[in-house]
Amino acid sequence: MRCESKIIVALDFPAADAALNLAAQIDPSRCRLKVGKELFTRAGPALVESLQRLGFDIFLDLKYHDIPNTVAAACRAAADLGVWMVNVHALGGQRMMAAAAEALAGVSQPPLLIAVTILTSMDDAELSLIGLQPPAAARVQALAELAAAAGVAGVVCSPKEITLLRQHLPDHFLLVTPGIRPLWSASDDQKRIKTPAAAIRDGSNYLVIGRPITAADNPMSALELIEAEIAAAPSTSE
Ligand code: C5P
């Protein structure tokens, strides 16, 4: 059965054991899982395959950023691994993103290709230091438009950027948003947050949620609470 959930649980764990332990406590028909740089560097494709055998769709969050040929080959490797979603850095440029999109277009059952625009950890001063003109929101919008033109299916964005991007990008362009916190959960180190219901209402397609679920005493109960909150929210997206 194909998972229909908008929730992607971020598996920010240092080793496979902890990731598999969390996966065993949640239902693969009710969420997807995100495997990022730390966990992948430690546990590799074998862990991704183990999680897929449990029935989970995997977002491989490795943010590829290299010359077009290398990124295209990495995307094909991710497709061979069978992941559901993969991402690249929009700052790699239009040719790099188009090469990734073309590589995946030649694959049966390709993963969704998503771009990262400006990292939310960067403020305007830091943007200037790398030669990018602030404000960040303008750069985010321009890079998202470039990604769409290159054939990328969507972007990762802050929940505070959803409204802006929904105004300027086609309806089918996917918005994947971390920085999500239910009212009942600690904000941790996230600063610019929205609730799951508000993010969906504004037009997010997928919510990346880590600690509110992974650090909960009962992760499945936390997931169910978030599902209920989303179900009660009017949705503007598929
Ligand atoms: O635990 P928490 O819900 O804060 O986890 C959010 C996840 O989304 C982490 O894996 C984090 O690296 C990722 N992320 C983020 N902000 C971004 C991009 C990715 O929090 N701008």
CSV table of C-alpha atoms and ligand atoms in Angstrom, one decimal:
chain,number,residue,atom,x,y,z
A,1,MET,CA,0.0,0.0,0.0
A,2,ARG,CA,1.4,3.4,-1.0
A,3,CYS,CA,1.9,5.9,1.8
A,4,GLU,CA,-0.3,9.0,1.5
A,5,SER,CA,1.0,10.8,4.5
A,6,LYS,CA,2.3,14.4,4.4
A,7,ILE,CA,4.6,13.7,7.4
A,8,ILE,CA,8.3,12.9,6.9
A,9,VAL,CA,10.0,11.9,10.1
A,10,ALA,CA,13.6,13.2,10.3
A,11,LEU,CA,15.8,10.3,11.5
A,12,ASP,CA,18.5,12.5,13.0
A,13,PHE,CA,20.3,9.6,14.8
A,14,PRO,CA,24.0,8.8,15.0
A,15,ALA,CA,23.7,5.1,14.2
A,16,ALA,CA,21.5,2.5,12.5
A,17,ASP,CA,20.3,0.9,15.8
A,18,ALA,CA,18.6,4.0,17.0
A,19,ALA,CA,17.0,4.7,13.6
A,20,LEU,CA,15.7,1.1,13.3
A,21,ASN,CA,14.4,1.2,16.9
A,22,LEU,CA,12.4,4.4,16.1
A,23,ALA,CA,11.2,2.9,12.8
A,24,ALA,CA,9.9,-0.2,14.7
A,25,GLN,CA,7.7,2.1,16.8
A,26,ILE,CA,5.9,3.8,13.9
A,27,ASP,CA,3.6,2.7,11.0
A,28,PRO,CA,5.1,3.0,7.5
A,29,SER,CA,1.6,3.6,6.1
A,30,ARG,CA,1.3,6.8,8.2
A,31,CYS,CA,4.6,8.6,7.5
A,32,ARG,CA,7.8,8.7,5.5
A,33,LEU,CA,11.4,8.8,6.8
A,34,LYS,CA,14.2,11.3,6.1
A,35,VAL,CA,17.8,10.0,6.2
A,36,GLY,CA,20.3,12.7,6.3
A,37,LYS,CA,24.1,13.2,6.1
A,38,GLU,CA,25.1,11.9,9.5
A,39,LEU,CA,23.0,8.8,9.5
A,40,PHE,CA,23.8,8.0,5.8
A,41,THR,CA,27.6,8.5,6.4
A,42,ARG,CA,27.5,6.1,9.3
A,43,ALA,CA,25.0,3.5,8.1
A,44,GLY,CA,24.9,3.9,4.4
A,45,PRO,CA,22.7,2.3,1.7
A,46,ALA,CA,22.3,-0.9,3.9
A,47,LEU,CA,20.2,1.1,6.4
A,48,VAL,CA,18.1,2.7,3.7
A,49,GLU,CA,17.4,-0.8,2.3
A,50,SER,CA,16.5,-2.0,5.8
A,51,LEU,CA,14.0,0.9,6.3
A,52,GLN,CA,12.5,0.3,2.9
A,53,ARG,CA,12.1,-3.5,3.7
A,54,LEU,CA,10.1,-2.3,6.7
A,55,GLY,CA,7.8,-0.6,4.3
A,56,PHE,CA,9.0,3.0,4.6
A,57,ASP,CA,9.4,5.6,1.8
A,58,ILE,CA,12.7,7.3,2.2
A,59,PHE,CA,13.7,10.9,1.6
A,60,LEU,CA,17.5,10.8,1.0
A,61,ASP,CA,18.5,14.2,2.3
A,62,LEU,CA,22.1,14.5,1.0
A,63,LYS,CA,21.7,17.9,-0.8
A,64,TYR,CA,23.9,17.1,-3.8
A,65,HIS,CA,26.0,20.0,-5.0
A,66,ASP,CA,28.7,19.3,-7.6
A,67,ILE,CA,29.2,19.5,-11.4
A,68,PRO,CA,26.2,18.4,-13.4
A,69,ASN,CA,27.6,15.1,-14.5
A,70,THR,CA,28.5,14.1,-10.9
A,71,VAL,CA,25.1,15.2,-9.5
A,72,ALA,CA,23.2,13.4,-12.3
A,73,ALA,CA,25.1,10.2,-11.5
A,74,ALA,CA,24.4,10.5,-7.8
A,75,CYS,CA,20.7,11.0,-8.5
A,76,ARG,CA,20.7,7.8,-10.6
A,77,ALA,CA,22.4,6.0,-7.8
A,78,ALA,CA,19.7,7.2,-5.4
A,79,ALA,CA,17.1,6.1,-7.8
A,80,ASP,CA,18.7,2.6,-8.0
A,81,LEU,CA,18.6,2.5,-4.2
A,82,GLY,CA,14.8,2.9,-4.6
A,83,VAL,CA,14.4,6.1,-2.5
A,84,TRP,CA,11.1,8.1,-2.8
A,85,MET,CA,12.7,11.6,-2.6
A,86,VAL,CA,16.2,13.0,-3.2
A,87,ASN,CA,17.5,16.6,-3.1
A,88,VAL,CA,20.1,18.9,-4.6
A,89,HIS,CA,21.4,22.4,-3.9
A,90,ALA,CA,19.8,25.0,-6.1
A,91,LEU,CA,23.1,27.0,-5.8
A,92,GLY,CA,24.6,24.3,-8.0
A,93,GLY,CA,22.9,26.1,-10.8
A,94,GLN,CA,20.3,25.5,-13.5
A,95,ARG,CA,22.4,23.2,-15.6
A,96,MET,CA,23.2,21.0,-12.6
A,97,MET,CA,19.5,20.8,-11.6
A,98,ALA,CA,18.5,20.1,-15.2
A,99,ALA,CA,21.1,17.3,-15.4
A,100,ALA,CA,19.6,15.8,-12.2
A,101,ALA,CA,16.1,16.1,-13.6
A,102,GLU,CA,17.1,14.6,-16.9
A,103,ALA,CA,18.9,11.7,-15.2
A,104,LEU,CA,15.8,10.8,-13.2
A,105,ALA,CA,13.5,11.2,-16.2
A,106,GLY,CA,15.2,8.2,-17.7
A,107,VAL,CA,14.5,6.0,-14.7
A,108,SER,CA,11.4,3.9,-14.1
A,109,GLN,CA,9.7,5.0,-10.8
A,110,PRO,CA,12.0,7.9,-10.3
A,111,PRO,CA,12.3,9.6,-6.9
A,112,LEU,CA,10.8,13.1,-6.5
A,113,LEU,CA,13.6,15.6,-7.1
A,114,ILE,CA,13.7,18.5,-4.6
A,115,ALA,CA,16.1,21.5,-4.3
A,116,VAL,CA,17.4,23.3,-1.3
A,117,THR,CA,17.5,27.1,-2.0
A,118,ILE,CA,19.1,29.2,0.8
A,119,LEU,CA,19.9,27.3,4.0
A,120,THR,CA,17.7,28.8,6.8
A,121,SER,CA,20.8,28.9,9.0
A,122,MET,CA,22.2,31.8,6.8
A,123,ASP,CA,21.2,35.4,7.7
A,124,ASP,CA,21.5,38.4,5.4
A,125,ALA,CA,25.1,39.2,6.7
A,126,GLU,CA,26.3,35.7,5.8
A,127,LEU,CA,24.6,35.9,2.4
A,128,SER,CA,26.6,39.1,1.7
A,129,LEU,CA,29.8,37.4,2.7
A,130,ILE,CA,29.4,34.8,0.0
A,131,GLY,CA,28.4,37.4,-2.6
A,132,LEU,CA,24.7,36.9,-2.6
A,133,GLN,CA,22.5,40.0,-2.3
A,134,PRO,CA,20.1,40.0,0.6
A,135,PRO,CA,17.2,39.8,1.5
A,136,ALA,CA,17.2,36.0,1.7
A,137,ALA,CA,13.5,35.8,0.7
A,138,ALA,CA,14.3,37.3,-2.7
A,139,ARG,CA,17.1,34.8,-3.3
A,140,VAL,CA,14.9,31.9,-2.1
A,141,GLN,CA,12.2,32.9,-4.6
A,142,ALA,CA,14.6,33.4,-7.5
A,143,LEU,CA,16.3,30.0,-6.8
A,144,ALA,CA,12.9,28.2,-6.5
A,145,GLU,CA,11.9,29.7,-9.9
A,146,LEU,CA,15.2,28.5,-11.3
A,147,ALA,CA,14.6,25.0,-9.9
A,148,ALA,CA,11.1,24.9,-11.4
A,149,ALA,CA,12.5,26.0,-14.8
A,150,ALA,CA,15.1,23.2,-14.6
A,151,GLY,CA,12.5,20.6,-14.1
A,152,VAL,CA,12.8,20.1,-10.4
A,153,ALA,CA,9.6,19.0,-8.6
A,154,GLY,CA,9.8,21.3,-5.6
A,155,VAL,CA,11.9,22.9,-2.9
A,156,VAL,CA,12.7,22.6,0.8
A,157,CYS,CA,11.7,25.8,2.4
A,158,SER,CA,11.0,27.5,5.8
A,159,PRO,CA,7.4,27.5,6.8
A,160,LYS,CA,7.7,31.3,6.8
A,161,GLU,CA,8.4,31.2,3.0
A,162,ILE,CA,5.4,29.0,2.0
A,163,THR,CA,3.1,32.0,1.3
A,164,LEU,CA,5.6,33.8,-0.9
A,165,LEU,CA,6.5,30.7,-2.9
A,166,ARG,CA,2.9,29.7,-3.4
A,167,GLN,CA,2.3,33.1,-4.9
A,168,HIS,CA,5.1,32.7,-7.5
A,169,LEU,CA,5.4,29.0,-8.3
A,170,PRO,CA,3.0,26.7,-10.1
A,171,ASP,CA,0.4,24.9,-8.0
A,172,HIS,CA,2.0,21.5,-8.6
A,173,PHE,CA,5.4,22.7,-7.4
A,174,LEU,CA,6.1,20.9,-4.1
A,175,LEU,CA,7.0,22.7,-0.9
A,176,VAL,CA,8.7,20.5,1.8
A,177,THR,CA,8.9,22.3,5.1
A,178,PRO,CA,11.0,21.6,8.2
A,179,GLY,CA,10.7,24.0,11.2
A,180,ILE,CA,7.4,22.4,12.2
A,181,ARG,CA,6.3,22.4,15.8
A,182,PRO,CA,2.9,21.4,17.3
A,183,LEU,CA,1.8,23.7,20.1
A,184,TRP,CA,2.4,20.9,22.6
A,185,SER,CA,6.0,20.4,21.7
A,186,ALA,CA,9.3,22.2,22.6
A,187,SER,CA,10.7,24.4,19.9
A,188,ASP,CA,14.2,23.1,20.6
A,189,ASP,CA,16.7,25.1,18.4
A,190,GLN,CA,14.2,25.9,15.7
A,191,LYS,CA,13.4,29.7,15.6
A,192,ARG,CA,11.1,30.4,12.7
A,193,ILE,CA,8.4,27.7,13.3
A,194,LYS,CA,4.8,27.0,12.3
A,195,THR,CA,2.4,24.4,13.5
A,196,PRO,CA,1.6,21.4,11.3
A,197,ALA,CA,-1.9,22.8,10.7
A,198,ALA,CA,-0.7,26.3,9.8
A,199,ALA,CA,1.9,25.0,7.4
A,200,ILE,CA,-0.6,22.7,5.6
A,201,ARG,CA,-3.2,25.5,5.5
A,202,ASP,CA,-0.6,27.9,3.9
A,203,GLY,CA,0.2,25.4,1.2
A,204,SER,CA,3.0,23.0,2.3
A,205,ASN,CA,2.9,19.6,0.7
A,206,TYR,CA,5.1,17.7,3.1
A,207,LEU,CA,6.2,18.4,6.7
A,208,VAL,CA,9.6,17.3,7.9
A,209,ILE,CA,9.3,16.7,11.6
A,210,GLY,CA,12.0,15.3,13.8
A,211,ARG,CA,12.2,15.7,17.6
A,212,PRO,CA,8.5,16.2,18.3
A,213,ILE,CA,8.1,12.6,17.1
A,214,THR,CA,11.5,11.0,17.6
A,215,ALA,CA,12.1,12.3,21.2
A,216,ALA,CA,8.5,11.6,22.3
A,217,ASP,CA,7.9,8.9,25.0
A,218,ASN,CA,5.5,7.3,22.5
A,219,PRO,CA,6.4,8.3,18.9
A,220,MET,CA,3.3,6.7,17.4
A,221,SER,CA,1.0,8.7,19.7
A,222,ALA,CA,2.9,11.9,18.8
A,223,LEU,CA,2.5,11.1,15.1
A,224,GLU,CA,-1.3,10.4,15.6
A,225,LEU,CA,-1.7,13.8,17.4
A,226,ILE,CA,0.0,15.6,14.5
A,227,GLU,CA,-2.2,13.7,12.0
A,228,ALA,CA,-5.3,14.7,13.9
A,229,GLU,CA,-4.2,18.3,13.9
A,230,ILE,CA,-3.6,18.2,10.1
A,231,ALA,CA,-6.9,16.5,9.5
A,232,ALA,CA,-8.7,19.3,11.3
A,233,ALA,CA,-6.9,22.0,9.2
A,234,PRO,CA,-8.4,23.2,5.9
A,235,SER,CA,-6.0,22.1,3.1
A,236,THR,CA,-5.0,24.2,0.2
A,237,SER,CA,-2.8,21.6,-1.4
A,238,GLU,CA,-2.9,18.0,-2.5
B,1,C5P,O1,13.9,17.8,15.1
B,1,C5P,P1,13.5,18.8,14.0
B,1,C5P,O2,12.0,18.7,13.7
B,1,C5P,O3,13.9,20.2,14.3
B,1,C5P,O4,14.2,18.3,12.7
B,1,C5P,C1,14.1,19.0,11.5
B,1,C5P,C2,14.9,18.3,10.4
B,1,C5P,O5,14.8,19.1,9.2
B,1,C5P,C3,16.3,18.1,10.7
B,1,C5P,O6,16.7,16.9,10.0
B,1,C5P,C4,17.0,19.3,10.1
B,1,C5P,O7,18.3,19.1,9.7
B,1,C5P,C5,16.1,19.6,8.9
B,1,C5P,N1,16.1,20.9,8.3
B,1,C5P,C6,15.8,22.0,9.1
B,1,C5P,N2,15.8,23.3,8.5
B,1,C5P,C7,16.2,23.4,7.3
B,1,C5P,C8,16.5,22.3,6.5
B,1,C5P,C9,16.5,21.1,7.1
B,1,C5P,O8,15.4,21.9,10.3
B,1,C5P,N3,16.2,24.6,6.7
